[in-house]
PDB file of C-alpha atoms and ligand atoms in Angstrom:
ATOM      1  CA  UNK H 154     -86.816  25.405  34.986  1.00 72.00           C
ATOM      2  CA  UNK H 155     -89.445  22.685  35.347  1.00 76.00           C
ATOM      3  CA  UNK H 156     -90.595  21.419  38.756  1.00 75.00           C
ATOM      4  CA  UNK H 157     -88.772  18.128  38.179  1.00 74.00           C
ATOM      5  CA  UNK H 158     -85.516  19.916  37.228  1.00 68.00           C
ATOM      6  CA  UNK H 159     -85.828  22.151  40.275  1.00 72.00           C
ATOM      7  CA  UNK H 160     -86.316  19.100  42.519  1.00 70.00           C
ATOM      8  CA  UNK H 161     -83.227  17.398  41.064  1.00 65.00           C
ATOM      9  CA  UNK H 162     -81.133  20.536  41.548  1.00 70.00           C
ATOM     10  CA  UNK H 163     -82.283  20.812  45.159  1.00 72.00           C
ATOM     11  CA  UNK H 164     -81.274  17.212  45.755  1.00 74.00           C
ATOM     12  CA  UNK H 165     -77.785  17.850  44.329  1.00 76.00           C
ATOM     13  CA  UNK H 166     -77.198  21.048  46.297  1.00 82.00           C
ATOM     14  CA  UNK H 167     -78.866  19.904  49.525  1.00 82.00           C
ATOM     15  CA  UNK H 168     -75.609  19.585  51.522  1.00 86.00           C
ATOM     16  CA  UNK H 169     -74.035  22.813  50.229  1.00 90.00           C
ATOM     17  CA  UNK H 170     -73.637  25.763  52.600  1.00 90.00           C
ATOM     18  CA  UNK H 171     -71.814  28.309  50.441  1.00 92.00           C
ATOM     19  CA  UNK H 172     -70.455  28.759  46.934  1.00 96.00           C
ATOM     20  CA  UNK H 173     -66.763  29.530  47.254  1.00 97.00           C
ATOM     21  CA  UNK H 174     -65.708  29.879  43.609  1.00 98.00           C
ATOM     22  CA  UNK H 175     -68.525  30.582  41.152  1.00 98.00           C
ATOM     23  CA  UNK H 176     -68.748  28.933  37.754  1.00 97.00           C
ATOM     24  CA  UNK H 177     -67.927  32.178  35.911  1.00 98.00           C
ATOM     25  CA  UNK H 178     -64.666  32.604  37.858  1.00 98.00           C
ATOM     26  CA  UNK H 179     -63.633  29.039  37.080  1.00 98.00           C
ATOM     27  CA  UNK H 180     -64.403  29.513  33.380  1.00 98.00           C
ATOM     28  CA  UNK H 181     -62.409  32.728  33.309  1.00 98.00           C
ATOM     29  CA  UNK H 182     -59.400  31.205  35.050  1.00 98.00           C
ATOM     30  CA  UNK H 183     -59.442  28.091  32.864  1.00 98.00           C
ATOM     31  CA  UNK H 184     -59.434  30.354  29.796  1.00 98.00           C
ATOM     32  CA  UNK H 185     -56.419  32.231  31.166  1.00 98.00           C
ATOM     33  CA  UNK H 186     -54.565  28.994  31.876  1.00 98.00           C
ATOM     34  CA  UNK H 187     -55.397  27.682  28.403  1.00 98.00           C
ATOM     35  CA  UNK H 188     -54.034  30.833  26.792  1.00 98.00           C
ATOM     36  CA  UNK H 189     -50.820  30.762  28.858  1.00 98.00           C
ATOM     37  CA  UNK H 190     -50.220  27.081  28.131  1.00 98.00           C
ATOM     38  CA  UNK H 191     -50.907  27.558  24.409  1.00 98.00           C
ATOM     39  CA  UNK H 192     -48.304  30.294  24.295  1.00 98.00           C
ATOM     40  CA  UNK H 193     -45.692  28.431  26.350  1.00 98.00           C
ATOM     41  CA  UNK H 194     -46.019  25.123  24.485  1.00 98.00           C
ATOM     42  CA  UNK H 195     -46.393  26.357  20.922  1.00 98.00           C
ATOM     43  CA  UNK H 196     -44.521  24.094  18.515  1.00 97.00           C
ATOM     44  CA  UNK H 197     -43.750  21.488  21.222  1.00 97.00           C
ATOM     45  CA  UNK H 198     -46.601  18.987  20.674  1.00 97.00           C
ATOM     46  CA  UNK H 199     -47.143  18.538  24.438  1.00 98.00           C
ATOM     47  CA  UNK H 200     -48.708  15.513  26.068  1.00 98.00           C
ATOM     48  CA  UNK H 201     -51.214  16.344  28.802  1.00 98.00           C
ATOM     49  CA  UNK H 202     -51.435  13.654  31.462  1.00 98.00           C
ATOM     50  CA  UNK H 203     -54.276  13.646  33.977  1.00 98.00           C
ATOM     51  CA  UNK H 204     -54.735  11.585  37.107  1.00 95.00           C
ATOM     52  CA  UNK H 205     -58.236  10.201  37.524  1.00 94.00           C
ATOM     53  CA  UNK H 206     -60.852  10.670  38.632  1.00 91.00           C
ATOM     54  CA  UNK H 207     -61.387  14.241  39.745  1.00 93.00           C
ATOM     55  CA  UNK H 208     -59.306  15.841  36.989  1.00 97.00           C
ATOM     56  CA  UNK H 209     -61.552  14.972  34.073  1.00 95.00           C
ATOM     57  CA  UNK H 210     -63.767  18.075  34.427  1.00 97.00           C
ATOM     58  CA  UNK H 211     -60.791  20.437  34.425  1.00 98.00           C
ATOM     59  CA  UNK H 212     -59.000  18.493  31.693  1.00 98.00           C
ATOM     60  CA  UNK H 213     -62.025  18.663  29.395  1.00 98.00           C
ATOM     61  CA  UNK H 214     -62.529  22.399  29.937  1.00 98.00           C
ATOM     62  CA  UNK H 215     -58.822  23.230  29.709  1.00 98.00           C
ATOM     63  CA  UNK H 216     -58.344  21.314  26.462  1.00 98.00           C
ATOM     64  CA  UNK H 217     -61.103  23.327  24.843  1.00 98.00           C
ATOM     65  CA  UNK H 218     -59.238  26.527  25.730  1.00 98.00           C
ATOM     66  CA  UNK H 219     -55.892  25.333  24.396  1.00 98.00           C
ATOM     67  CA  UNK H 220     -55.310  26.498  20.833  1.00 98.00           C
ATOM     68  CA  UNK H 221     -52.287  24.378  19.854  1.00 98.00           C
ATOM     69  CA  UNK H 222     -52.121  20.658  18.979  1.00 98.00           C
ATOM     70  CA  UNK H 223     -51.880  18.496  22.123  1.00 98.00           C
ATOM     71  CA  UNK H 224     -52.212  14.824  22.993  1.00 98.00           C
ATOM     72  CA  UNK H 225     -53.907  13.467  26.113  1.00 98.00           C
ATOM     73  CA  UNK H 226     -53.430  10.458  28.341  1.00 98.00           C
ATOM     74  CA  UNK H 227     -54.616   9.433  31.803  1.00 97.00           C
ATOM     75  CA  UNK H 228     -53.336   7.424  34.702  1.00 97.00           C
ATOM     76  CA  UNK H 229     -55.385   6.069  37.565  1.00 95.00           C
ATOM     77  CA  UNK H 230     -54.093   5.466  41.041  1.00 91.00           C
ATOM     78  CA  UNK H 231     -55.253   3.818  44.188  1.00 84.00           C
ATOM     79  CA  UNK H 232     -53.607   4.307  47.541  1.00 65.00           C
ATOM     80  CA  UNK H 233     -52.718   1.080  49.326  1.00 63.00           C
ATOM     81  CA  UNK H 234     -54.224   2.344  52.580  1.00 63.00           C
ATOM     82  CA  UNK H 235     -54.587   5.588  54.441  1.00 64.00           C
ATOM     83  CA  UNK H 236     -51.310   4.920  56.248  1.00 66.00           C
ATOM     84  CA  UNK H 237     -49.524   4.052  53.005  1.00 66.00           C
ATOM     85  CA  UNK H 238     -50.873   7.163  51.354  1.00 64.00           C
ATOM     86  CA  UNK H 239     -49.613   9.266  54.248  1.00 66.00           C
ATOM     87  CA  UNK H 240     -46.173   7.868  53.476  1.00 67.00           C
ATOM     88  CA  UNK H 241     -46.578   8.754  49.806  1.00 67.00           C
ATOM     89  CA  UNK H 242     -47.123   5.248  48.479  1.00 75.00           C
ATOM     90  CA  UNK H 243     -49.668   4.979  45.716  1.00 83.00           C
ATOM     91  CA  UNK H 244     -50.449   2.165  43.306  1.00 87.00           C
ATOM     92  CA  UNK H 245     -50.928   2.715  39.585  1.00 90.00           C
ATOM     93  CA  UNK H 246     -54.117   0.940  38.575  1.00 93.00           C
ATOM     94  CA  UNK H 247     -53.993   2.293  35.017  1.00 95.00           C
ATOM     95  CA  UNK H 248     -50.694   3.272  33.453  1.00 96.00           C
ATOM     96  CA  UNK H 249     -50.166   5.550  30.462  1.00 97.00           C
ATOM     97  CA  UNK H 250     -50.941   4.284  26.976  1.00 96.00           C
ATOM     98  CA  UNK H 251     -48.268   6.576  25.524  1.00 92.00           C
ATOM     99  CA  UNK H 252     -44.466   6.432  25.962  1.00 96.00           C
ATOM    100  CA  UNK H 253     -43.266   9.808  27.262  1.00 98.00           C
ATOM    101  CA  UNK H 254     -39.524   9.588  26.648  1.00 98.00           C
ATOM    102  CA  UNK H 255     -38.441  12.801  24.935  1.00 98.00           C
ATOM    103  CA  UNK H 256     -41.946  14.305  25.169  1.00 98.00           C
ATOM    104  CA  UNK H 257     -42.939  17.636  26.667  1.00 98.00           C
ATOM    105  CA  UNK H 258     -45.324  16.525  29.412  1.00 98.00           C
ATOM    106  CA  UNK H 259     -47.773  18.730  31.266  1.00 98.00           C
ATOM    107  CA  UNK H 260     -49.193  16.926  34.258  1.00 98.00           C
ATOM    108  CA  UNK H 261     -52.759  18.044  35.001  1.00 98.00           C
ATOM    109  CA  UNK H 262     -54.220  17.803  38.524  1.00 98.00           C
ATOM    110  CA  UNK H 263     -57.508  18.818  40.072  1.00 97.00           C
ATOM    111  CA  UNK H 264     -56.029  19.445  43.522  1.00 97.00           C
ATOM    112  CA  UNK H 265     -52.635  19.354  45.211  1.00 96.00           C
ATOM    113  CA  UNK H 266     -52.973  19.044  48.974  1.00 94.00           C
ATOM    114  CA  UNK H 267     -50.165  17.349  50.916  1.00 93.00           C
ATOM    115  CA  UNK H 268     -48.265  16.926  47.646  1.00 94.00           C
ATOM    116  CA  UNK H 269     -47.521  13.269  48.412  1.00 92.00           C
ATOM    117  CA  UNK H 270     -49.468  11.899  45.455  1.00 92.00           C
ATOM    118  CA  UNK H 271     -47.988  14.371  43.013  1.00 95.00           C
ATOM    119  CA  UNK H 272     -44.478  13.833  44.338  1.00 94.00           C
ATOM    120  CA  UNK H 273     -44.787  10.098  43.784  1.00 93.00           C
ATOM    121  CA  UNK H 274     -46.248  10.525  40.299  1.00 95.00           C
ATOM    122  CA  UNK H 275     -43.646  13.088  39.218  1.00 97.00           C
ATOM    123  CA  UNK H 276     -40.850  10.768  40.319  1.00 95.00           C
ATOM    124  CA  UNK H 277     -42.465   7.942  38.390  1.00 95.00           C
ATOM    125  CA  UNK H 278     -42.879  10.062  35.239  1.00 97.00           C
ATOM    126  CA  UNK H 279     -39.401  11.601  35.506  1.00 98.00           C
ATOM    127  CA  UNK H 280     -37.891   8.113  35.539  1.00 97.00           C
ATOM    128  CA  UNK H 281     -39.251   7.721  31.978  1.00 98.00           C
ATOM    129  CA  UNK H 282     -37.066  10.637  30.758  1.00 98.00           C
ATOM    130  CA  UNK H 283     -39.538  13.177  29.338  1.00 98.00           C
ATOM    131  CA  UNK H 284     -38.033  16.213  27.588  1.00 98.00           C
ATOM    132  CA  UNK H 285     -39.808  18.380  30.170  1.00 98.00           C
ATOM    133  CA  UNK H 286     -42.314  17.834  32.947  1.00 98.00           C
ATOM    134  CA  UNK H 287     -44.428  20.622  34.447  1.00 98.00           C
ATOM    135  CA  UNK H 288     -47.583  20.725  36.550  1.00 98.00           C
ATOM    136  CA  UNK H 289     -50.889  22.489  36.061  1.00 98.00           C
ATOM    137  CA  UNK H 290     -53.465  22.232  38.860  1.00 98.00           C
ATOM    138  CA  UNK H 291     -56.769  23.999  38.978  1.00 98.00           C
ATOM    139  CA  UNK H 292     -56.816  23.951  42.798  1.00 98.00           C
ATOM    140  CA  UNK H 293     -53.987  24.272  45.296  1.00 98.00           C
ATOM    141  CA  UNK H 294     -54.405  23.587  49.021  1.00 96.00           C
ATOM    142  CA  UNK H 295     -51.099  24.798  50.491  1.00 96.00           C
ATOM    143  CA  UNK H 296     -51.984  24.505  54.198  1.00 94.00           C
ATOM    144  CA  UNK H 297     -51.096  20.832  54.626  1.00 91.00           C
ATOM    145  CA  UNK H 298     -48.241  20.611  52.123  1.00 94.00           C
ATOM    146  CA  UNK H 299     -45.645  18.072  53.236  1.00 93.00           C
ATOM    147  CA  UNK H 300     -43.400  18.276  50.179  1.00 93.00           C
ATOM    148  CA  UNK H 301     -42.320  21.427  48.399  1.00 93.00           C
ATOM    149  CA  UNK H 302     -43.290  21.043  44.744  1.00 95.00           C
ATOM    150  CA  UNK H 303     -43.014  23.377  41.804  1.00 96.00           C
ATOM    151  CA  UNK H 304     -46.471  24.084  40.342  1.00 98.00           C
ATOM    152  CA  UNK H 305     -46.053  25.992  37.095  1.00 98.00           C
ATOM    153  CA  UNK H 306     -49.747  26.745  36.538  1.00 98.00           C
ATOM    154  CA  UNK H 307     -52.213  27.162  39.428  1.00 98.00           C
ATOM    155  CA  UNK H 308     -55.861  28.076  39.049  1.00 98.00           C
ATOM    156  CA  UNK H 309     -56.920  28.922  42.598  1.00 98.00           C
ATOM    157  CA  UNK H 310     -55.521  28.615  46.107  1.00 98.00           C
ATOM    158  CA  UNK H 311     -58.179  27.062  48.332  1.00 96.00           C
ATOM    159  CA  UNK H 312     -58.720  27.738  52.039  1.00 94.00           C
ATOM    160  CA  UNK H 313     -58.147  25.043  54.642  1.00 93.00           C
ATOM    161  CA  UNK H 314     -61.696  23.746  54.342  1.00 91.00           C
ATOM    162  CA  UNK H 315     -63.309  20.662  52.858  1.00 89.00           C
ATOM    163  CA  UNK H 316     -64.629  21.740  49.488  1.00 94.00           C
ATOM    164  CA  UNK H 317     -66.539  19.989  46.719  1.00 95.00           C
ATOM    165  CA  UNK H 318     -67.445  20.576  43.111  1.00 96.00           C
ATOM    166  CA  UNK H 319     -65.725  20.891  39.754  1.00 97.00           C
ATOM    167  CA  UNK H 320     -64.312  17.382  40.149  1.00 97.00           C
ATOM    168  CA  UNK H 321     -63.814  17.399  43.920  1.00 96.00           C
ATOM    169  CA  UNK H 322     -66.004  14.907  45.720  1.00 94.00           C
ATOM    170  CA  UNK H 323     -67.374  13.960  49.105  1.00 93.00           C
ATOM    171  CA  UNK H 324     -67.996  10.225  49.143  1.00 90.00           C
ATOM    172  CA  UNK H 325     -67.982  10.333  45.320  1.00 91.00           C
ATOM    173  CA  UNK H 326     -70.804  12.913  45.284  1.00 92.00           C
ATOM    174  CA  UNK H 327     -70.808  16.590  44.215  1.00 94.00           C
ATOM    175  CA  UNK H 328     -68.125  16.244  41.505  1.00 95.00           C
ATOM    176  CA  UNK H 329     -70.635  17.478  38.927  1.00 95.00           C
ATOM    177  CA  UNK H 330     -71.275  20.844  40.558  1.00 95.00           C
ATOM    178  CA  UNK H 331     -70.026  23.487  38.092  1.00 95.00           C
ATOM    179  CA  UNK H 332     -68.703  25.600  40.990  1.00 96.00           C
ATOM    180  CA  UNK H 333     -66.649  24.992  44.160  1.00 97.00           C
ATOM    181  CA  UNK H 334     -68.627  24.995  47.380  1.00 96.00           C
ATOM    182  CA  UNK H 335     -68.393  24.381  51.094  1.00 94.00           C
ATOM    183  CA  UNK H 336     -70.511  21.627  52.572  1.00 90.00           C
ATOM    184  CA  UNK H 337     -72.756  22.201  55.572  1.00 86.00           C
ATOM    185  CA  UNK H 338     -70.899  21.273  58.745  1.00 79.00           C
ATOM    186  CA  UNK H 339     -73.411  18.558  59.618  1.00 77.00           C
ATOM    187  CA  UNK H 340     -72.846  16.918  56.225  1.00 78.00           C
ATOM    188  CA  UNK H 341     -69.223  15.988  56.770  1.00 75.00           C
ATOM    189  CA  UNK H 342     -67.136  13.924  59.119  1.00 68.00           C
ATOM    190  CA  UNK H 343     -65.284  16.298  61.513  1.00 63.00           C
ATOM    191  CA  UNK H 344     -61.850  14.886  60.668  1.00 59.00           C
ATOM    192  CA  UNK H 345     -62.295  15.828  57.013  1.00 58.00           C
ATOM    193  CA  UNK H 346     -63.281  19.456  57.404  1.00 55.00           C
ATOM    194  CA  UNK H 347     -59.841  20.783  56.476  1.00 54.00           C
ATOM    195  CA  UNK H 348     -58.929  18.126  53.975  1.00 57.00           C
ATOM    196  CA  UNK H 349     -59.803  16.870  50.549  1.00 55.00           C
ATOM    197  CA  UNK H 350     -58.562  13.356  51.129  1.00 51.00           C
ATOM    198  CA  UNK H 351     -61.496  11.262  50.007  1.00 41.00           C
ATOM    199  CA  UNK H 352     -60.790   8.340  52.241  1.00 37.00           C
ATOM    200  CA  UNK H 353     -64.225   7.322  53.383  1.00 31.00           C
TER     201      UNK H 353
HETATM  202  C1  PRP R 763     -56.851  14.064  44.650  1.00 63.54           C
HETATM  203  C2  PRP R 763     -55.921  14.571  43.557  1.00 63.54           C
HETATM  204  C3  PRP R 763     -54.616  13.946  43.918  1.00 63.54           C
HETATM  205  C4  PRP R 763     -54.674  13.897  45.423  1.00 63.54           C
HETATM  206  C5  PRP R 763     -53.920  15.052  45.998  1.00 63.54           C
HETATM  207  O1  PRP R 763     -57.308  12.795  44.322  1.00 63.54           O
HETATM  208  O2  PRP R 763     -56.345  14.183  42.270  1.00 63.54           O
HETATM  209  O3  PRP R 763     -54.490  12.663  43.358  1.00 63.54           O
HETATM  210  O4  PRP R 763     -56.040  14.023  45.823  1.00 63.54           O
HETATM  211  O5  PRP R 763     -53.783  14.881  47.387  1.00 63.54           O
HETATM  212  P1  PRP R 763     -52.359  14.990  48.076  1.00 63.54           P
HETATM  213  O6  PRP R 763     -51.670  16.212  47.551  1.00 63.54           O
HETATM  214  O7  PRP R 763     -52.690  15.124  49.568  1.00 63.54           O
HETATM  215  O8  PRP R 763     -51.603  13.727  47.796  1.00 63.54           O
HETATM  216  P2  PRP R 763     -58.407  12.038  45.204  1.00 63.54           P
HETATM  217  O9  PRP R 763     -57.766  11.150  46.200  1.00 63.54           O
HETATM  218  O10 PRP R 763     -59.375  13.050  45.725  1.00 63.54           O
HETATM  219  O11 PRP R 763     -59.069  11.076  44.155  1.00 63.54           O
HETATM  220  P3  PRP R 763     -60.154  11.421  43.026  1.00 63.54           P
HETATM  221  O12 PRP R 763     -59.494  12.363  42.060  1.00 63.54           O
HETATM  222  O13 PRP R 763     -60.453  10.092  42.418  1.00 63.54           O
HETATM  223  O14 PRP R 763     -61.325  12.046  43.737  1.00 63.54           O
END
Protein backbone atom coordinates (compact mmCIF):
# COMPACT_ATOMS: atom_id res chain seq x y z
CA UNK A 1 0.00 0.00 0.00
CA UNK A 2 1.35 3.44 -0.89
CA UNK A 3 1.69 6.22 1.70
CA UNK A 4 -1.22 8.09 0.11
CA UNK A 5 -3.46 4.98 0.17
CA UNK A 6 -2.52 4.34 3.78
CA UNK A 7 -3.40 7.95 4.70
CA UNK A 8 -6.80 7.67 2.99
CA UNK A 9 -7.55 4.40 4.77
CA UNK A 10 -6.63 5.94 8.12
CA UNK A 11 -8.98 8.83 7.43
CA UNK A 12 -11.85 6.43 6.64
CA UNK A 13 -11.29 4.23 9.69
CA UNK A 14 -10.42 7.03 12.12
CA UNK A 15 -13.67 6.81 14.13
CA UNK A 16 -13.79 2.99 14.26
CA UNK A 17 -13.18 1.23 17.57
CA UNK A 18 -13.74 -2.43 16.67
CA UNK A 19 -14.58 -4.63 13.70
CA UNK A 20 -17.70 -6.57 14.60
CA UNK A 21 -18.29 -8.63 11.44
CA UNK A 22 -15.26 -9.06 9.19
CA UNK A 23 -15.46 -8.84 5.41
CA UNK A 24 -14.84 -12.59 4.97
CA UNK A 25 -17.81 -13.47 7.21
CA UNK A 26 -20.08 -11.13 5.27
CA UNK A 27 -18.94 -12.62 1.95
CA UNK A 28 -19.53 -16.13 3.24
CA UNK A 29 -23.01 -15.34 4.55
CA UNK A 30 -24.02 -13.50 1.38
CA UNK A 31 -22.95 -16.56 -0.63
CA UNK A 32 -25.10 -18.79 1.59
CA UNK A 33 -28.10 -16.49 1.21
CA UNK A 34 -27.60 -16.35 -2.56
CA UNK A 35 -27.53 -20.14 -2.77
CA UNK A 36 -30.66 -20.54 -0.61
CA UNK A 37 -32.58 -17.92 -2.58
CA UNK A 38 -31.51 -19.45 -5.91
CA UNK A 39 -32.85 -22.80 -4.79
CA UNK A 40 -36.11 -21.45 -3.34
CA UNK A 41 -36.95 -19.22 -6.32
CA UNK A 42 -35.89 -21.45 -9.19
CA UNK A 43 -38.32 -21.14 -12.09
CA UNK A 44 -40.22 -18.22 -10.48
CA UNK A 45 -38.52 -15.22 -12.16
CA UNK A 46 -38.45 -13.24 -8.88
CA UNK A 47 -38.28 -9.47 -8.62
CA UNK A 48 -35.84 -8.20 -6.00
CA UNK A 49 -36.85 -4.85 -4.55
CA UNK A 50 -34.41 -2.83 -2.47
CA UNK A 51 -34.99 0.26 -0.37
CA UNK A 52 -32.33 2.92 -0.79
CA UNK A 53 -29.82 3.93 0.18
CA UNK A 54 -28.03 1.53 2.48
CA UNK A 55 -29.14 -1.65 0.70
CA UNK A 56 -27.21 -1.14 -2.51
CA UNK A 57 -24.00 -2.79 -1.23
CA UNK A 58 -25.83 -5.92 -0.11
CA UNK A 59 -28.04 -5.98 -3.20
CA UNK A 60 -25.04 -5.82 -5.53
CA UNK A 61 -23.17 -8.59 -3.69
CA UNK A 62 -26.25 -10.79 -3.28
CA UNK A 63 -27.21 -10.56 -6.95
CA UNK A 64 -23.78 -11.82 -7.94
CA UNK A 65 -24.33 -14.91 -5.78
CA UNK A 66 -27.78 -15.67 -7.17
CA UNK A 67 -27.62 -18.20 -9.99
CA UNK A 68 -31.16 -17.92 -11.42
CA UNK A 69 -32.68 -15.16 -13.58
CA UNK A 70 -33.95 -12.26 -11.45
CA UNK A 71 -35.12 -8.70 -12.02
CA UNK A 72 -34.29 -5.74 -9.78
CA UNK A 73 -36.04 -2.55 -8.79
CA UNK A 74 -35.57 0.06 -6.06
CA UNK A 75 -37.72 2.35 -4.01
CA UNK A 76 -36.55 5.34 -2.03
CA UNK A 77 -38.20 6.65 1.08
CA UNK A 78 -37.98 9.66 3.28
CA UNK A 79 -39.54 9.87 6.71
CA UNK A 80 -41.72 12.92 7.25
CA UNK A 81 -40.07 13.64 10.60
CA UNK A 82 -38.61 11.72 13.48
CA UNK A 83 -42.00 11.71 15.19
CA UNK A 84 -43.76 10.56 12.03
CA UNK A 85 -41.21 7.83 11.53
CA UNK A 86 -41.76 6.64 15.09
CA UNK A 87 -45.41 6.23 14.15
CA UNK A 88 -44.45 4.27 11.05
CA UNK A 89 -45.21 6.95 8.48
CA UNK A 90 -42.78 7.12 5.61
CA UNK A 91 -42.98 8.90 2.27
CA UNK A 92 -42.08 7.23 -1.01
CA UNK A 93 -39.76 9.58 -2.87
CA UNK A 94 -39.11 7.06 -5.66
CA UNK A 95 -41.66 4.39 -6.46
CA UNK A 96 -41.07 1.15 -8.35
CA UNK A 97 -40.61 1.22 -12.11
CA UNK A 98 -42.09 -2.28 -12.38
CA UNK A 99 -45.67 -3.44 -11.70
CA UNK A 100 -45.57 -6.27 -9.15
CA UNK A 101 -49.06 -7.74 -9.48
CA UNK A 102 -48.70 -11.51 -9.79
CA UNK A 103 -44.91 -11.36 -9.32
CA UNK A 104 -42.82 -13.25 -6.79
CA UNK A 105 -41.23 -10.37 -4.86
CA UNK A 106 -38.26 -10.62 -2.55
CA UNK A 107 -37.85 -7.44 -0.56
CA UNK A 108 -34.18 -6.75 0.23
CA UNK A 109 -33.17 -4.68 3.28
CA UNK A 110 -29.86 -3.71 4.80
CA UNK A 111 -31.21 -3.52 8.35
CA UNK A 112 -34.48 -4.10 10.18
CA UNK A 113 -34.55 -2.31 13.52
CA UNK A 114 -37.91 -1.23 14.93
CA UNK A 115 -39.60 -2.81 11.91
CA UNK A 116 -41.75 0.29 11.34
CA UNK A 117 -40.28 1.09 7.93
CA UNK A 118 -40.53 -2.48 6.71
CA UNK A 119 -44.06 -2.87 8.04
CA UNK A 120 -45.17 0.21 6.12
CA UNK A 121 -43.43 -0.89 2.93
CA UNK A 122 -44.76 -4.46 3.09
CA UNK A 123 -48.31 -3.15 3.50
CA UNK A 124 -47.78 -0.86 0.53
CA UNK A 125 -46.37 -3.67 -1.64
CA UNK A 126 -48.99 -6.20 -0.53
CA UNK A 127 -51.73 -3.81 -1.65
CA UNK A 128 -50.39 -4.28 -5.21
CA UNK A 129 -51.19 -8.04 -5.07
CA UNK A 130 -47.84 -9.77 -5.67
CA UNK A 131 -47.94 -13.57 -6.04
CA UNK A 132 -45.65 -13.77 -3.00
CA UNK A 133 -43.74 -11.31 -0.85
CA UNK A 134 -40.82 -12.31 1.38
CA UNK A 135 -38.02 -10.41 3.10
CA UNK A 136 -34.27 -10.83 3.01
CA UNK A 137 -32.18 -8.59 5.29
CA UNK A 138 -28.47 -8.78 5.76
CA UNK A 139 -28.70 -7.30 9.28
CA UNK A 140 -31.35 -7.72 11.95
CA UNK A 141 -31.48 -5.60 15.11
CA UNK A 142 -34.16 -7.33 17.20
CA UNK A 143 -33.71 -5.37 20.45
CA UNK A 144 -35.97 -2.44 19.57
CA UNK A 145 -38.51 -4.27 17.42
CA UNK A 146 -41.95 -2.70 17.73
CA UNK A 147 -43.73 -4.86 15.17
CA UNK A 148 -43.40 -8.60 14.78
CA UNK A 149 -42.40 -9.27 11.17
CA UNK A 150 -41.56 -12.44 9.33
CA UNK A 151 -38.01 -12.27 7.94
CA UNK A 152 -37.44 -15.25 5.67
CA UNK A 153 -33.71 -14.69 5.12
CA UNK A 154 -31.48 -13.02 7.73
CA UNK A 155 -27.74 -12.55 7.41
CA UNK A 156 -26.68 -11.54 10.91
CA UNK A 157 -28.32 -10.51 14.17
CA UNK A 158 -26.62 -7.35 15.43
CA UNK A 159 -26.12 -6.34 19.06
CA UNK A 160 -27.86 -3.31 20.53
CA UNK A 161 -25.07 -0.97 19.47
CA UNK A 162 -24.67 1.70 16.82
CA UNK A 163 -22.81 0.04 13.98
CA UNK A 164 -21.54 1.22 10.61
CA UNK A 165 -20.24 -0.27 7.41
CA UNK A 166 -21.47 -2.45 4.56
CA UNK A 167 -24.15 0.13 3.76
CA UNK A 168 -24.86 1.33 7.30
CA UNK A 169 -23.92 4.94 7.86
CA UNK A 170 -23.26 7.53 10.53
CA UNK A 171 -24.12 10.94 9.13
CA UNK A 172 -23.84 9.42 5.64
CA UNK A 173 -20.24 8.30 6.31
CA UNK A 174 -18.75 4.79 6.67
CA UNK A 175 -21.17 3.05 4.27
CA UNK A 176 -18.21 2.01 2.12
CA UNK A 177 -16.44 0.01 4.81
CA UNK A 178 -16.40 -3.62 3.61
CA UNK A 179 -17.00 -4.84 7.19
CA UNK A 180 -19.34 -3.92 10.07
CA UNK A 181 -17.74 -1.98 12.89
CA UNK A 182 -18.44 -0.16 16.12
CA UNK A 183 -17.65 3.52 16.29
CA UNK A 184 -15.57 5.01 19.09
CA UNK A 185 -17.85 6.27 21.84
CA UNK A 186 -16.64 9.85 21.44
CA UNK A 187 -17.56 9.76 17.74
CA UNK A 188 -21.29 9.37 18.21
CA UNK A 189 -24.17 11.19 19.81
CA UNK A 190 -25.12 9.37 23.06
CA UNK A 191 -28.77 8.94 22.05
CA UNK A 192 -27.75 6.95 18.97
CA UNK A 193 -25.47 4.40 20.59
CA UNK A 194 -28.06 1.62 20.51
CA UNK A 195 -29.75 2.59 17.30
CA UNK A 196 -29.20 2.72 13.59
CA UNK A 197 -31.74 5.43 12.94
CA UNK A 198 -29.77 7.91 10.87
CA UNK A 199 -31.69 10.94 11.93
CA UNK A 200 -29.00 13.54 12.32
C1 LIG B 1 -32.60 1.77 7.35
C2 LIG B 1 -33.19 0.58 6.60
C3 LIG B 1 -34.65 0.75 6.82
C4 LIG B 1 -34.72 1.37 8.19
C5 LIG B 1 -35.01 0.32 9.21
O1 LIG B 1 -32.65 2.90 6.54
O2 LIG B 1 -32.86 0.59 5.23
O3 LIG B 1 -35.23 1.58 5.84
O4 LIG B 1 -33.44 1.93 8.49
O5 LIG B 1 -35.30 0.93 10.44
P1 LIG B 1 -36.61 0.55 11.25
O6 LIG B 1 -36.74 -0.94 11.27
O7 LIG B 1 -36.36 1.12 12.65
O8 LIG B 1 -37.77 1.23 10.59
P2 LIG B 1 -31.99 4.28 6.98
O9 LIG B 1 -32.98 5.16 7.63
O10 LIG B 1 -30.74 3.99 7.75
O11 LIG B 1 -31.68 4.96 5.60
P3 LIG B 1 -30.47 4.66 4.59
O12 LIG B 1 -30.65 3.25 4.10
O13 LIG B 1 -30.66 5.68 3.51
O14 LIG B 1 -29.20 4.84 5.37
